[in-house]
Amino acid sequence: MPPRPEADRIRESRVRGVDFSEAGPVRTCIGCRMRAPASHLLRFVAVEAGDSLRLQPDPDRRLPGRGAHLHPDPACFAQAERRRAFGRALRLSGVADTGQLAEHIRAAPPHGTTDDEAS
């Protein structure tokens, strides 16, 4: 039986900028628009707070509703704000408060750094 053509496509190490050697779903950062494993990105959702909306981080990926993903990096956050990507990604009709999400990103350690690398 000859091999199927789609199997060869999947075996390539890089397809459309994604490394399939890491298992798991792939998502796009709304700030830098780079694709990355979902485990490297921070998921957030819009939550109603009275008459307004606020963006709430969802590191455990358990909150209900439409979510979007962002690198836990202040540069990606700033780029998403500048591009007004939050409303489009979450399909919001109004403007959401980004304060809680910004604070979570500022408090998070930079991804990919450990104490072993620093020494």
mmCIF file with all atom_site columns, C-alpha atoms in Angstrom:
data_model
loop_
_atom_site.group_PDB
_atom_site.id
_atom_site.type_symbol
_atom_site.label_atom_id
_atom_site.label_alt_id
_atom_site.label_comp_id
_atom_site.label_asym_id
_atom_site.label_entity_id
_atom_site.label_seq_id
_atom_site.pdbx_PDB_ins_code
_atom_site.Cartn_x
_atom_site.Cartn_y
_atom_site.Cartn_z
_atom_site.occupancy
_atom_site.B_iso_or_equiv
_atom_site.pdbx_formal_charge
_atom_site.auth_seq_id
_atom_site.auth_comp_id
_atom_site.auth_asym_id
_atom_site.auth_atom_id
_atom_site.pdbx_PDB_model_num
ATOM 1   C CA . MET A 1 1   ? 0.000   0.000  0.000  1.00 0.00 ? 1   MET A CA 1
ATOM 2   C CA . PRO A 1 2   ? 1.580   3.355  -1.003 1.00 0.00 ? 2   PRO A CA 1
ATOM 3   C CA . PRO A 1 3   ? 1.921   6.073  1.650  1.00 0.00 ? 3   PRO A CA 1
ATOM 4   C CA . ARG A 1 4   ? -0.719  8.786  1.677  1.00 0.00 ? 4   ARG A CA 1
ATOM 5   C CA . PRO A 1 5   ? 0.441   12.224 0.430  1.00 0.00 ? 5   PRO A CA 1
ATOM 6   C CA . GLU A 1 6   ? -0.890  14.100 3.483  1.00 0.00 ? 6   GLU A CA 1
ATOM 7   C CA . ALA A 1 7   ? 1.321   11.986 5.777  1.00 0.00 ? 7   ALA A CA 1
ATOM 8   C CA . ASP A 1 8   ? 4.436   13.410 4.074  1.00 0.00 ? 8   ASP A CA 1
ATOM 9   C CA . ARG A 1 9   ? 3.173   16.950 4.603  1.00 0.00 ? 9   ARG A CA 1
ATOM 10  C CA . ILE A 1 10  ? 2.748   16.393 8.341  1.00 0.00 ? 10  ILE A CA 1
ATOM 11  C CA . ARG A 1 11  ? 6.216   14.894 8.768  1.00 0.00 ? 11  ARG A CA 1
ATOM 12  C CA . GLU A 1 12  ? 7.944   18.074 7.596  1.00 0.00 ? 12  GLU A CA 1
ATOM 13  C CA . SER A 1 13  ? 9.685   19.819 10.472 1.00 0.00 ? 13  SER A CA 1
ATOM 14  C CA . ARG A 1 14  ? 8.255   23.243 9.660  1.00 0.00 ? 14  ARG A CA 1
ATOM 15  C CA . VAL A 1 15  ? 4.853   23.771 8.075  1.00 0.00 ? 15  VAL A CA 1
ATOM 16  C CA . ARG A 1 16  ? 3.664   27.370 7.879  1.00 0.00 ? 16  ARG A CA 1
ATOM 17  C CA . GLY A 1 17  ? 6.034   28.459 10.655 1.00 0.00 ? 17  GLY A CA 1
ATOM 18  C CA . VAL A 1 18  ? 4.878   25.883 13.213 1.00 0.00 ? 18  VAL A CA 1
ATOM 19  C CA . ASP A 1 19  ? 7.158   23.336 14.836 1.00 0.00 ? 19  ASP A CA 1
ATOM 20  C CA . PHE A 1 20  ? 5.137   20.134 15.218 1.00 0.00 ? 20  PHE A CA 1
ATOM 21  C CA . SER A 1 21  ? 7.769   18.536 17.439 1.00 0.00 ? 21  SER A CA 1
ATOM 22  C CA . GLU A 1 22  ? 5.916   20.040 20.418 1.00 0.00 ? 22  GLU A CA 1
ATOM 23  C CA . ALA A 1 23  ? 2.603   18.373 21.096 1.00 0.00 ? 23  ALA A CA 1
ATOM 24  C CA . GLY A 1 24  ? -0.537  20.335 21.748 1.00 0.00 ? 24  GLY A CA 1
ATOM 25  C CA . PRO A 1 25  ? -2.686  22.990 20.154 1.00 0.00 ? 25  PRO A CA 1
ATOM 26  C CA . VAL A 1 26  ? -1.184  25.980 18.366 1.00 0.00 ? 26  VAL A CA 1
ATOM 27  C CA . ARG A 1 27  ? -2.602  29.491 18.842 1.00 0.00 ? 27  ARG A CA 1
ATOM 28  C CA . THR A 1 28  ? -1.778  32.944 17.471 1.00 0.00 ? 28  THR A CA 1
ATOM 29  C CA . CYS A 1 29  ? -0.683  35.801 19.725 1.00 0.00 ? 29  CYS A CA 1
ATOM 30  C CA . ILE A 1 30  ? -2.930  38.805 19.043 1.00 0.00 ? 30  ILE A CA 1
ATOM 31  C CA . GLY A 1 31  ? -0.022  41.164 19.729 1.00 0.00 ? 31  GLY A CA 1
ATOM 32  C CA . CYS A 1 32  ? 2.846   39.968 17.539 1.00 0.00 ? 32  CYS A CA 1
ATOM 33  C CA . ARG A 1 33  ? 0.694   37.637 15.353 1.00 0.00 ? 33  ARG A CA 1
ATOM 34  C CA . MET A 1 34  ? 3.212   34.781 15.811 1.00 0.00 ? 34  MET A CA 1
ATOM 35  C CA . ARG A 1 35  ? 1.947   31.222 16.135 1.00 0.00 ? 35  ARG A CA 1
ATOM 36  C CA . ALA A 1 36  ? 3.055   29.333 19.240 1.00 0.00 ? 36  ALA A CA 1
ATOM 37  C CA . PRO A 1 37  ? 1.985   26.364 21.346 1.00 0.00 ? 37  PRO A CA 1
ATOM 38  C CA . ALA A 1 38  ? -0.944  27.295 23.562 1.00 0.00 ? 38  ALA A CA 1
ATOM 39  C CA . SER A 1 39  ? 1.158   26.416 26.607 1.00 0.00 ? 39  SER A CA 1
ATOM 40  C CA . HIS A 1 40  ? 3.465   29.382 25.801 1.00 0.00 ? 40  HIS A CA 1
ATOM 41  C CA . LEU A 1 41  ? 0.603   31.887 25.532 1.00 0.00 ? 41  LEU A CA 1
ATOM 42  C CA . LEU A 1 42  ? -1.694  33.467 28.107 1.00 0.00 ? 42  LEU A CA 1
ATOM 43  C CA . ARG A 1 43  ? -5.414  33.003 27.470 1.00 0.00 ? 43  ARG A CA 1
ATOM 44  C CA . PHE A 1 44  ? -7.772  35.783 28.507 1.00 0.00 ? 44  PHE A CA 1
ATOM 45  C CA . VAL A 1 45  ? -11.518 36.378 28.289 1.00 0.00 ? 45  VAL A CA 1
ATOM 46  C CA . ALA A 1 46  ? -13.851 39.365 28.505 1.00 0.00 ? 46  ALA A CA 1
ATOM 47  C CA . VAL A 1 47  ? -15.958 39.432 31.676 1.00 0.00 ? 47  VAL A CA 1
ATOM 48  C CA . GLU A 1 48  ? -18.897 41.741 32.312 1.00 0.00 ? 48  GLU A CA 1
ATOM 49  C CA . ALA A 1 49  ? -18.354 44.012 35.316 1.00 0.00 ? 49  ALA A CA 1
ATOM 50  C CA . GLY A 1 50  ? -21.602 45.934 35.759 1.00 0.00 ? 50  GLY A CA 1
ATOM 51  C CA . ASP A 1 51  ? -22.053 48.106 32.687 1.00 0.00 ? 51  ASP A CA 1
ATOM 52  C CA . SER A 1 52  ? -18.506 47.611 31.410 1.00 0.00 ? 52  SER A CA 1
ATOM 53  C CA . LEU A 1 53  ? -16.241 44.821 30.201 1.00 0.00 ? 53  LEU A CA 1
ATOM 54  C CA . ARG A 1 54  ? -12.863 43.885 31.598 1.00 0.00 ? 54  ARG A CA 1
ATOM 55  C CA . LEU A 1 55  ? -10.229 41.504 30.301 1.00 0.00 ? 55  LEU A CA 1
ATOM 56  C CA . GLN A 1 56  ? -9.456  38.764 32.786 1.00 0.00 ? 56  GLN A CA 1
ATOM 57  C CA . PRO A 1 57  ? -6.405  36.492 32.481 1.00 0.00 ? 57  PRO A CA 1
ATOM 58  C CA . ASP A 1 58  ? -7.214  32.791 32.343 1.00 0.00 ? 58  ASP A CA 1
ATOM 59  C CA . PRO A 1 59  ? -3.919  30.943 32.948 1.00 0.00 ? 59  PRO A CA 1
ATOM 60  C CA . ASP A 1 60  ? -5.755  27.685 33.751 1.00 0.00 ? 60  ASP A CA 1
ATOM 61  C CA . ARG A 1 61  ? -7.799  27.919 30.518 1.00 0.00 ? 61  ARG A CA 1
ATOM 62  C CA . ARG A 1 62  ? -11.049 27.147 32.337 1.00 0.00 ? 62  ARG A CA 1
ATOM 63  C CA . LEU A 1 63  ? -13.162 30.319 32.154 1.00 0.00 ? 63  LEU A CA 1
ATOM 64  C CA . PRO A 1 64  ? -16.214 30.163 29.895 1.00 0.00 ? 64  PRO A CA 1
ATOM 65  C CA . GLY A 1 65  ? -16.586 32.283 26.809 1.00 0.00 ? 65  GLY A CA 1
ATOM 66  C CA . ARG A 1 66  ? -14.568 33.245 23.797 1.00 0.00 ? 66  ARG A CA 1
ATOM 67  C CA . GLY A 1 67  ? -10.905 33.544 24.635 1.00 0.00 ? 67  GLY A CA 1
ATOM 68  C CA . ALA A 1 68  ? -7.896  35.058 22.921 1.00 0.00 ? 68  ALA A CA 1
ATOM 69  C CA . HIS A 1 69  ? -4.183  34.442 23.407 1.00 0.00 ? 69  HIS A CA 1
ATOM 70  C CA . LEU A 1 70  ? -1.217  36.695 24.056 1.00 0.00 ? 70  LEU A CA 1
ATOM 71  C CA . HIS A 1 71  ? 2.444   36.166 24.908 1.00 0.00 ? 71  HIS A CA 1
ATOM 72  C CA . PRO A 1 72  ? 2.969   37.086 28.577 1.00 0.00 ? 72  PRO A CA 1
ATOM 73  C CA . ASP A 1 73  ? 5.254   39.895 27.409 1.00 0.00 ? 73  ASP A CA 1
ATOM 74  C CA . PRO A 1 74  ? 4.639   43.637 27.864 1.00 0.00 ? 74  PRO A CA 1
ATOM 75  C CA . ALA A 1 75  ? 5.794   44.278 24.277 1.00 0.00 ? 75  ALA A CA 1
ATOM 76  C CA . CYS A 1 76  ? 3.096   41.989 22.838 1.00 0.00 ? 76  CYS A CA 1
ATOM 77  C CA . PHE A 1 77  ? 0.510   43.583 25.136 1.00 0.00 ? 77  PHE A CA 1
ATOM 78  C CA . ALA A 1 78  ? 1.478   47.072 23.969 1.00 0.00 ? 78  ALA A CA 1
ATOM 79  C CA . GLN A 1 79  ? 1.384   46.001 20.341 1.00 0.00 ? 79  GLN A CA 1
ATOM 80  C CA . ALA A 1 80  ? -2.100  44.490 20.787 1.00 0.00 ? 80  ALA A CA 1
ATOM 81  C CA . GLU A 1 81  ? -3.315  47.722 22.411 1.00 0.00 ? 81  GLU A CA 1
ATOM 82  C CA . ARG A 1 82  ? -1.827  49.834 19.619 1.00 0.00 ? 82  ARG A CA 1
ATOM 83  C CA . ARG A 1 83  ? -3.472  47.650 16.959 1.00 0.00 ? 83  ARG A CA 1
ATOM 84  C CA . ARG A 1 84  ? -6.783  47.577 18.914 1.00 0.00 ? 84  ARG A CA 1
ATOM 85  C CA . ALA A 1 85  ? -6.712  43.800 18.647 1.00 0.00 ? 85  ALA A CA 1
ATOM 86  C CA . PHE A 1 86  ? -8.547  42.978 21.892 1.00 0.00 ? 86  PHE A CA 1
ATOM 87  C CA . GLY A 1 87  ? -11.997 43.930 20.620 1.00 0.00 ? 87  GLY A CA 1
ATOM 88  C CA . ARG A 1 88  ? -11.549 42.168 17.296 1.00 0.00 ? 88  ARG A CA 1
ATOM 89  C CA . ALA A 1 89  ? -10.158 38.960 18.803 1.00 0.00 ? 89  ALA A CA 1
ATOM 90  C CA . LEU A 1 90  ? -12.960 38.680 21.347 1.00 0.00 ? 90  LEU A CA 1
ATOM 91  C CA . ARG A 1 91  ? -15.646 40.077 19.012 1.00 0.00 ? 91  ARG A CA 1
ATOM 92  C CA . LEU A 1 92  ? -16.563 42.840 21.450 1.00 0.00 ? 92  LEU A CA 1
ATOM 93  C CA . SER A 1 93  ? -18.859 45.708 20.516 1.00 0.00 ? 93  SER A CA 1
ATOM 94  C CA . GLY A 1 94  ? -17.549 47.998 23.266 1.00 0.00 ? 94  GLY A CA 1
ATOM 95  C CA . VAL A 1 95  ? -14.192 48.922 24.745 1.00 0.00 ? 95  VAL A CA 1
ATOM 96  C CA . ALA A 1 96  ? -12.863 46.623 27.470 1.00 0.00 ? 96  ALA A CA 1
ATOM 97  C CA . ASP A 1 97  ? -10.776 47.611 30.490 1.00 0.00 ? 97  ASP A CA 1
ATOM 98  C CA . THR A 1 98  ? -7.286  46.115 30.088 1.00 0.00 ? 98  THR A CA 1
ATOM 99  C CA . GLY A 1 99  ? -5.990  47.010 33.568 1.00 0.00 ? 99  GLY A CA 1
ATOM 100 C CA . GLN A 1 100 ? -6.228  43.569 35.169 1.00 0.00 ? 100 GLN A CA 1
ATOM 101 C CA . LEU A 1 101 ? -4.625  41.872 32.158 1.00 0.00 ? 101 LEU A CA 1
ATOM 102 C CA . ALA A 1 102 ? -1.807  44.444 32.046 1.00 0.00 ? 102 ALA A CA 1
ATOM 103 C CA . GLU A 1 103 ? -1.090  43.943 35.752 1.00 0.00 ? 103 GLU A CA 1
ATOM 104 C CA . HIS A 1 104 ? -0.985  40.150 35.322 1.00 0.00 ? 104 HIS A CA 1
ATOM 105 C CA . ILE A 1 105 ? 1.488   40.437 32.441 1.00 0.00 ? 105 ILE A CA 1
ATOM 106 C CA . ARG A 1 106 ? 3.715   42.882 34.345 1.00 0.00 ? 106 ARG A CA 1
ATOM 107 C CA . ALA A 1 107 ? 3.777   40.541 37.366 1.00 0.00 ? 107 ALA A CA 1
ATOM 108 C CA . ALA A 1 108 ? 4.517   37.400 35.316 1.00 0.00 ? 108 ALA A CA 1
ATOM 109 C CA . PRO A 1 109 ? 8.161   36.358 34.974 1.00 0.00 ? 109 PRO A CA 1
ATOM 110 C CA . PRO A 1 110 ? 9.545   36.481 31.416 1.00 0.00 ? 110 PRO A CA 1
ATOM 111 C CA . HIS A 1 111 ? 8.751   33.203 29.635 1.00 0.00 ? 111 HIS A CA 1
ATOM 112 C CA . GLY A 1 112 ? 11.656  30.863 28.989 1.00 0.00 ? 112 GLY A CA 1
ATOM 113 C CA . THR A 1 113 ? 13.980  32.163 31.704 1.00 0.00 ? 113 THR A CA 1
ATOM 114 C CA . THR A 1 114 ? 15.009  30.106 34.694 1.00 0.00 ? 114 THR A CA 1
ATOM 115 C CA . ASP A 1 115 ? 17.486  30.512 37.515 1.00 0.00 ? 115 ASP A CA 1
ATOM 116 C CA . ASP A 1 116 ? 19.714  27.906 35.860 1.00 0.00 ? 116 ASP A CA 1
ATOM 117 C CA . GLU A 1 117 ? 20.141  30.040 32.744 1.00 0.00 ? 117 GLU A CA 1
ATOM 118 C CA . ALA A 1 118 ? 21.022  33.122 34.799 1.00 0.00 ? 118 ALA A CA 1
ATOM 119 C CA . SER A 1 119 ? 23.913  31.417 36.586 1.00 0.00 ? 119 SER A CA 1
#
